[in-house]
């Protein structure tokens, strides 16, 4: 199979699935609204049930809901009929996902799901199935065409299930007024969590180069060389009045100035960019990027606290 055939097959797959998603979009109606309202008003959690490919989809939907403020738990249909039904409490809502709605496990289970929960929502491609019959609300995910060339493997159908799960999650986020700070509470780890919660103070360098206005060029060079930042901060007491970079030193030398007569205040850049130590690290990254600088002065109540470095933030996944 040559390159053009592979590209053609890939595009055809996506075309079929996009067409089925458009049909799903046009089927969103009061049943979907009712399902969202049932989940939103539940006094318990949402139990998502599935088997086969629908189980994998169900696990993803549960992960999305949990991370966006809707407490959820996955229950595998085959395990449910062998003891795990005990996880369902009467205040819980059940979302059961099955394309056919008539698999043996689902047929054996739906009556119990209906009886043990406060409401049963069925997500199925067969509105005449046993699952649809028992459900309080049916979310229709039928497809006219699977993307599989044999029209057998769940492809379009699982895409619709996944997309409808996302639609539920987003609607519930809006109804719960779920904001960025709420999202951060559930994502403390990795670069995502750091971007939402990490503070500047966590990434401040242990090196704190500093000179006064009257410091000689020799002292400036020593201060810059003693740290890895290529910069030193000019202060008057604890007040920041400027910065000097190694680039400033090179430009001074190229100008042929008599360095014995030059002090820090003569070559410093006044009013440098600063940020308070309790600010979000991503705010520091924005200042660094917007101003095309490599270091940012960190303050504590306006006084010099330290330096935060662009590369340190990048290494930590702040963007």
Coordinates of C-alpha atoms in Angstrom, one line a residue:
X1 CA 0.0 0.0 0.0
X2 CA 1.5 3.3 -1.1
X3 CA 1.5 6.7 0.8
X4 CA -1.5 8.1 -1.2
X5 CA -3.7 5.1 -0.3
X6 CA -2.8 5.4 3.4
X7 CA -3.6 9.1 3.4
X8 CA -6.9 8.4 1.5
X9 CA -8.0 5.8 4.0
X10 CA -7.2 8.0 7.0
X11 CA -9.2 10.9 5.5
X12 CA -12.1 8.7 4.7
X13 CA -12.2 7.4 8.3
X14 CA -12.3 10.9 9.6
X15 CA -14.9 12.0 7.1
X16 CA -17.2 9.2 8.2
X17 CA -16.8 10.0 11.8
X18 CA -17.2 13.7 11.3
X19 CA -20.4 13.1 9.4
X20 CA -21.7 10.9 12.3
X21 CA -20.8 13.6 14.8
X22 CA -22.8 16.1 12.8
X23 CA -25.8 13.9 13.0
X24 CA -25.3 13.5 16.7
X25 CA -25.1 17.3 17.1
X26 CA -28.5 17.6 15.4
X27 CA -30.0 15.0 17.7
X28 CA -29.2 16.9 20.9
X29 CA -32.6 17.6 22.4
X30 CA -34.6 17.7 25.6
X31 CA -33.5 14.2 26.5
X32 CA -29.9 15.4 26.8
X33 CA -31.1 18.4 28.9
X34 CA -32.9 16.0 31.2
X35 CA -29.9 13.8 31.6
X36 CA -27.7 16.8 32.5
X37 CA -30.3 18.0 35.0
X38 CA -30.6 14.5 36.6
X39 CA -26.8 14.2 37.1
X40 CA -26.5 17.8 38.3
X41 CA -29.3 17.4 40.9
X42 CA -28.2 14.0 42.2
X43 CA -27.5 13.8 45.9
X44 CA -25.0 11.0 45.2
X45 CA -22.3 10.3 42.6
X46 CA -22.6 9.2 39.0
X47 CA -21.9 5.5 38.3
X48 CA -20.9 4.9 34.7
X49 CA -21.4 1.3 33.5
X50 CA -20.1 -0.3 30.4
X51 CA -18.6 -3.4 28.8
X52 CA -16.2 -4.0 25.9
X53 CA -15.2 -0.9 24.0
X54 CA -17.9 1.0 25.8
X55 CA -16.1 0.2 29.1
X56 CA -13.0 2.0 27.8
X57 CA -15.1 5.0 26.8
X58 CA -16.8 4.9 30.2
X59 CA -13.5 5.0 32.1
X60 CA -12.5 8.1 30.1
X61 CA -15.8 9.8 30.8
X62 CA -15.4 9.1 34.5
X63 CA -11.9 10.6 34.4
X64 CA -13.2 13.7 32.7
X65 CA -16.1 14.1 35.1
X66 CA -14.0 13.6 38.2
X67 CA -11.5 16.2 37.0
X68 CA -14.2 18.7 36.3
X69 CA -16.2 18.6 39.5
X70 CA -18.7 15.8 39.0
X71 CA -17.9 12.8 41.4
X72 CA -18.1 9.7 39.3
X73 CA -17.1 6.0 39.4
X74 CA -16.8 3.3 36.8
X75 CA -18.5 -0.1 37.2
X76 CA -17.7 -2.9 34.7
X77 CA -20.9 -4.6 33.7
X78 CA -19.5 -8.2 34.0
X79 CA -18.2 -7.4 37.5
X80 CA -21.4 -5.8 38.6
X81 CA -23.5 -9.0 38.3
X82 CA -20.8 -10.8 40.4
X83 CA -20.9 -8.6 43.5
X84 CA -19.9 -5.1 42.5
X85 CA -23.4 -3.8 42.4
X86 CA -22.9 -2.9 46.0
X87 CA -21.1 0.2 45.0
X88 CA -24.4 1.7 43.8
X89 CA -26.4 3.7 46.5
X90 CA -30.0 4.8 46.1
X91 CA -29.0 8.5 45.8
X92 CA -26.6 7.7 42.9
X93 CA -27.4 8.1 39.2
X94 CA -26.3 5.4 36.7
X95 CA -25.2 6.1 33.2
X96 CA -25.1 2.8 31.3
X97 CA -23.2 2.8 27.9
X98 CA -23.9 0.1 25.3
X99 CA -24.1 0.5 21.6
X100 CA -26.4 -2.4 21.1
X101 CA -28.1 -2.1 24.4
X102 CA -28.8 -5.8 24.2
X103 CA -25.5 -7.5 25.2
X104 CA -26.1 -10.4 27.6
X105 CA -24.4 -8.6 30.5
X106 CA -26.5 -5.5 30.0
X107 CA -29.8 -7.5 29.7
X108 CA -29.0 -9.3 33.0
X109 CA -28.1 -6.0 34.7
X110 CA -30.5 -3.2 33.7
X111 CA -33.3 -4.1 36.1
X112 CA -30.9 -4.0 39.0
X113 CA -29.3 -0.7 37.8
X114 CA -32.8 0.8 37.6
X115 CA -33.9 -0.5 41.0
X116 CA -30.7 0.3 42.9
X117 CA -30.2 3.9 41.7
X118 CA -32.2 7.1 41.7
X119 CA -32.2 7.3 37.9
X120 CA -30.9 5.3 35.0
X121 CA -29.6 7.1 31.9
X122 CA -29.0 4.9 28.9
X123 CA -26.4 5.8 26.2
X124 CA -27.1 3.5 23.3
X125 CA -27.4 3.3 19.5
X126 CA -30.5 1.1 19.7
X127 CA -33.6 2.9 21.0
X128 CA -35.6 -0.4 21.0
X129 CA -33.0 -2.2 23.1
X130 CA -33.5 -3.6 26.6
X131 CA -31.3 -0.8 28.0
X132 CA -33.5 1.9 26.3
X133 CA -36.6 0.2 27.7
X134 CA -35.5 0.4 31.3
X135 CA -33.8 3.8 31.1
X136 CA -35.4 7.0 32.5
X137 CA -33.6 8.9 29.7
X138 CA -32.1 7.7 26.5
X139 CA -29.1 9.4 24.8
X140 CA -29.2 8.2 21.2
X141 CA -25.7 7.4 19.8
X142 CA -26.7 5.3 16.8
X143 CA -24.6 5.5 13.7
X144 CA -25.4 4.8 10.1
X145 CA -21.9 3.9 9.3
X146 CA -18.9 2.6 11.3
X147 CA -15.6 3.8 9.9
X148 CA -14.2 0.2 10.0
X149 CA -14.0 -1.1 6.4
X150 CA -15.9 -4.2 7.5
X151 CA -18.5 -2.1 9.3
X152 CA -17.9 -4.2 12.4
X153 CA -15.3 -2.7 14.7
X154 CA -16.7 0.1 17.0
X155 CA -15.2 3.3 15.5
X156 CA -17.8 5.9 14.7
X157 CA -20.0 4.6 17.6
X158 CA -17.3 4.9 20.2
X159 CA -16.4 8.4 18.9
X160 CA -19.9 9.5 19.4
X161 CA -20.0 8.0 22.9
X162 CA -16.8 9.8 23.8
X163 CA -18.0 13.1 22.4
X164 CA -21.4 12.9 24.1
X165 CA -19.6 12.2 27.4
X166 CA -17.5 15.4 26.8
X167 CA -20.7 17.3 26.2
X168 CA -22.2 16.1 29.4
X169 CA -19.0 17.1 31.3
X170 CA -18.8 20.6 29.8
X171 CA -22.5 21.3 30.5
X172 CA -22.1 20.2 34.1
X173 CA -19.0 22.3 34.5
X174 CA -21.0 25.4 33.4
X175 CA -23.9 24.5 35.7
X176 CA -21.5 24.1 38.6
X177 CA -19.7 27.3 37.8
X178 CA -16.5 25.2 37.7
X179 CA -13.5 27.6 37.2
X180 CA -9.8 27.5 36.7
X181 CA -9.1 27.5 40.4
X182 CA -11.4 24.6 40.9
X183 CA -9.7 22.7 38.1
X184 CA -6.3 23.3 39.8
X185 CA -7.5 21.6 43.0
X186 CA -7.8 18.3 41.1
X187 CA -4.6 18.7 39.1
X188 CA -1.8 19.4 41.6
X189 CA 0.8 17.3 39.7
X190 CA 2.7 17.6 36.4
X191 CA 3.0 20.7 34.2
X192 CA -0.7 21.2 34.1
X193 CA -1.0 21.5 37.9
X194 CA 2.1 23.7 38.1
X195 CA 0.7 26.1 35.6
X196 CA -2.5 26.4 37.6
X197 CA -1.1 26.5 41.1
X198 CA 2.7 27.0 41.3
X199 CA 4.0 30.3 42.8
X200 CA 7.0 32.3 41.8
X201 CA 8.7 31.7 45.2
X202 CA 9.0 28.0 44.4
X203 CA 11.4 28.7 41.5
X204 CA 13.5 31.6 42.9
X205 CA 17.2 30.9 42.6
X206 CA 19.3 30.5 45.6
X207 CA 21.7 33.0 44.1
X208 CA 21.0 36.7 44.8
X209 CA 23.5 38.9 43.0
X210 CA 23.4 42.5 44.2
X211 CA 25.4 45.7 44.0
X212 CA 24.9 49.3 45.0
X213 CA 24.7 52.4 42.8
X214 CA 28.3 53.3 43.6
X215 CA 29.8 49.9 43.1
X216 CA 32.8 49.8 40.8
X217 CA 32.8 48.0 37.5
X218 CA 35.2 45.4 39.1
X219 CA 32.5 44.8 41.8
X220 CA 29.8 44.5 39.1
X221 CA 31.8 42.0 37.2
X222 CA 32.5 39.9 40.3
X223 CA 28.8 40.0 41.2
X224 CA 27.6 38.9 37.8
X225 CA 30.3 36.2 37.6
X226 CA 29.4 34.8 41.0
X227 CA 26.0 33.7 39.8
X228 CA 24.7 31.8 36.8
X229 CA 22.2 34.4 35.7
X230 CA 24.3 36.9 33.8
X231 CA 22.7 39.7 35.7
X232 CA 23.0 41.6 38.9
X233 CA 20.5 43.9 40.7
X234 CA 21.4 47.4 41.6
X235 CA 19.8 48.5 44.9
X236 CA 19.7 51.4 47.2
X237 CA 19.2 49.8 50.6
X238 CA 16.5 47.3 49.9
X239 CA 15.0 49.3 47.1
X240 CA 15.6 48.1 43.5
X241 CA 16.7 50.8 41.2
X242 CA 18.1 48.9 38.2
X243 CA 19.8 45.9 36.7
X244 CA 23.1 45.3 34.9
X245 CA 23.5 42.4 32.5
X246 CA 26.7 41.0 31.0
X247 CA 25.5 42.5 27.8
X248 CA 25.6 46.0 29.4
X249 CA 29.2 45.3 30.4
X250 CA 30.1 44.3 26.8
X251 CA 28.4 47.4 25.3
X252 CA 30.3 49.6 27.8
X253 CA 33.6 48.1 26.9
X254 CA 32.9 48.5 23.1
X255 CA 32.2 52.2 23.7
X256 CA 35.8 52.5 25.0
X257 CA 34.8 54.1 28.3
X258 CA 37.4 54.5 31.1
X259 CA 36.1 51.8 33.4
X260 CA 38.0 53.4 36.4
X261 CA 35.5 56.3 36.2
X262 CA 32.3 54.2 35.7
X263 CA 30.1 53.0 38.5
X264 CA 27.0 50.8 38.5
X265 CA 24.5 53.6 38.2
X266 CA 26.2 54.8 34.9
X267 CA 25.4 51.6 33.0
X268 CA 22.4 50.1 34.7
X269 CA 18.9 49.8 33.2
X270 CA 16.5 51.6 35.4
X271 CA 13.0 50.4 36.4
X272 CA 13.5 46.7 35.6
X273 CA 10.6 44.3 35.3
X274 CA 9.6 42.7 38.7
X275 CA 7.1 40.3 40.1
X276 CA 5.9 39.5 43.7
X277 CA 7.0 36.2 45.1
X278 CA 3.4 35.0 45.7
X279 CA 2.3 35.6 42.1
X280 CA 1.6 32.6 39.9
X281 CA 4.7 31.3 38.1
X282 CA 2.8 31.4 34.8
X283 CA 2.4 35.1 35.3
X284 CA 6.2 35.4 35.5
X285 CA 6.6 33.4 32.4
X286 CA 4.3 35.7 30.5
X287 CA 6.3 38.8 31.6
X288 CA 9.5 37.1 30.5
X289 CA 8.1 36.1 27.1
X290 CA 6.3 39.4 26.5
X291 CA 9.5 41.4 27.2
X292 CA 11.9 38.9 25.6
X293 CA 14.1 38.7 28.7
X294 CA 15.8 35.7 30.4
X295 CA 15.5 36.8 34.1
X296 CA 12.9 38.5 36.2
X297 CA 13.5 40.2 39.5
X298 CA 11.4 38.8 42.3
X299 CA 10.2 41.1 45.1
X300 CA 8.6 40.7 48.6
X301 CA 6.4 43.7 49.4
X302 CA 8.3 45.6 46.7
X303 CA 11.8 44.8 48.1
X304 CA 14.4 42.6 46.4
X305 CA 13.8 39.0 47.1
X306 CA 15.6 37.1 44.3
X307 CA 15.7 36.1 40.7
X308 CA 13.6 33.8 38.6
X309 CA 15.1 32.4 35.4
X310 CA 13.3 31.6 32.1
X311 CA 15.0 28.3 31.7
X312 CA 14.2 27.1 35.2
X313 CA 10.5 27.7 34.5
X314 CA 10.7 25.9 31.2
X315 CA 12.4 22.9 32.8
X316 CA 9.6 22.8 35.3
X317 CA 6.9 22.8 32.6
X318 CA 5.7 26.3 33.2
X319 CA 4.5 27.8 29.9

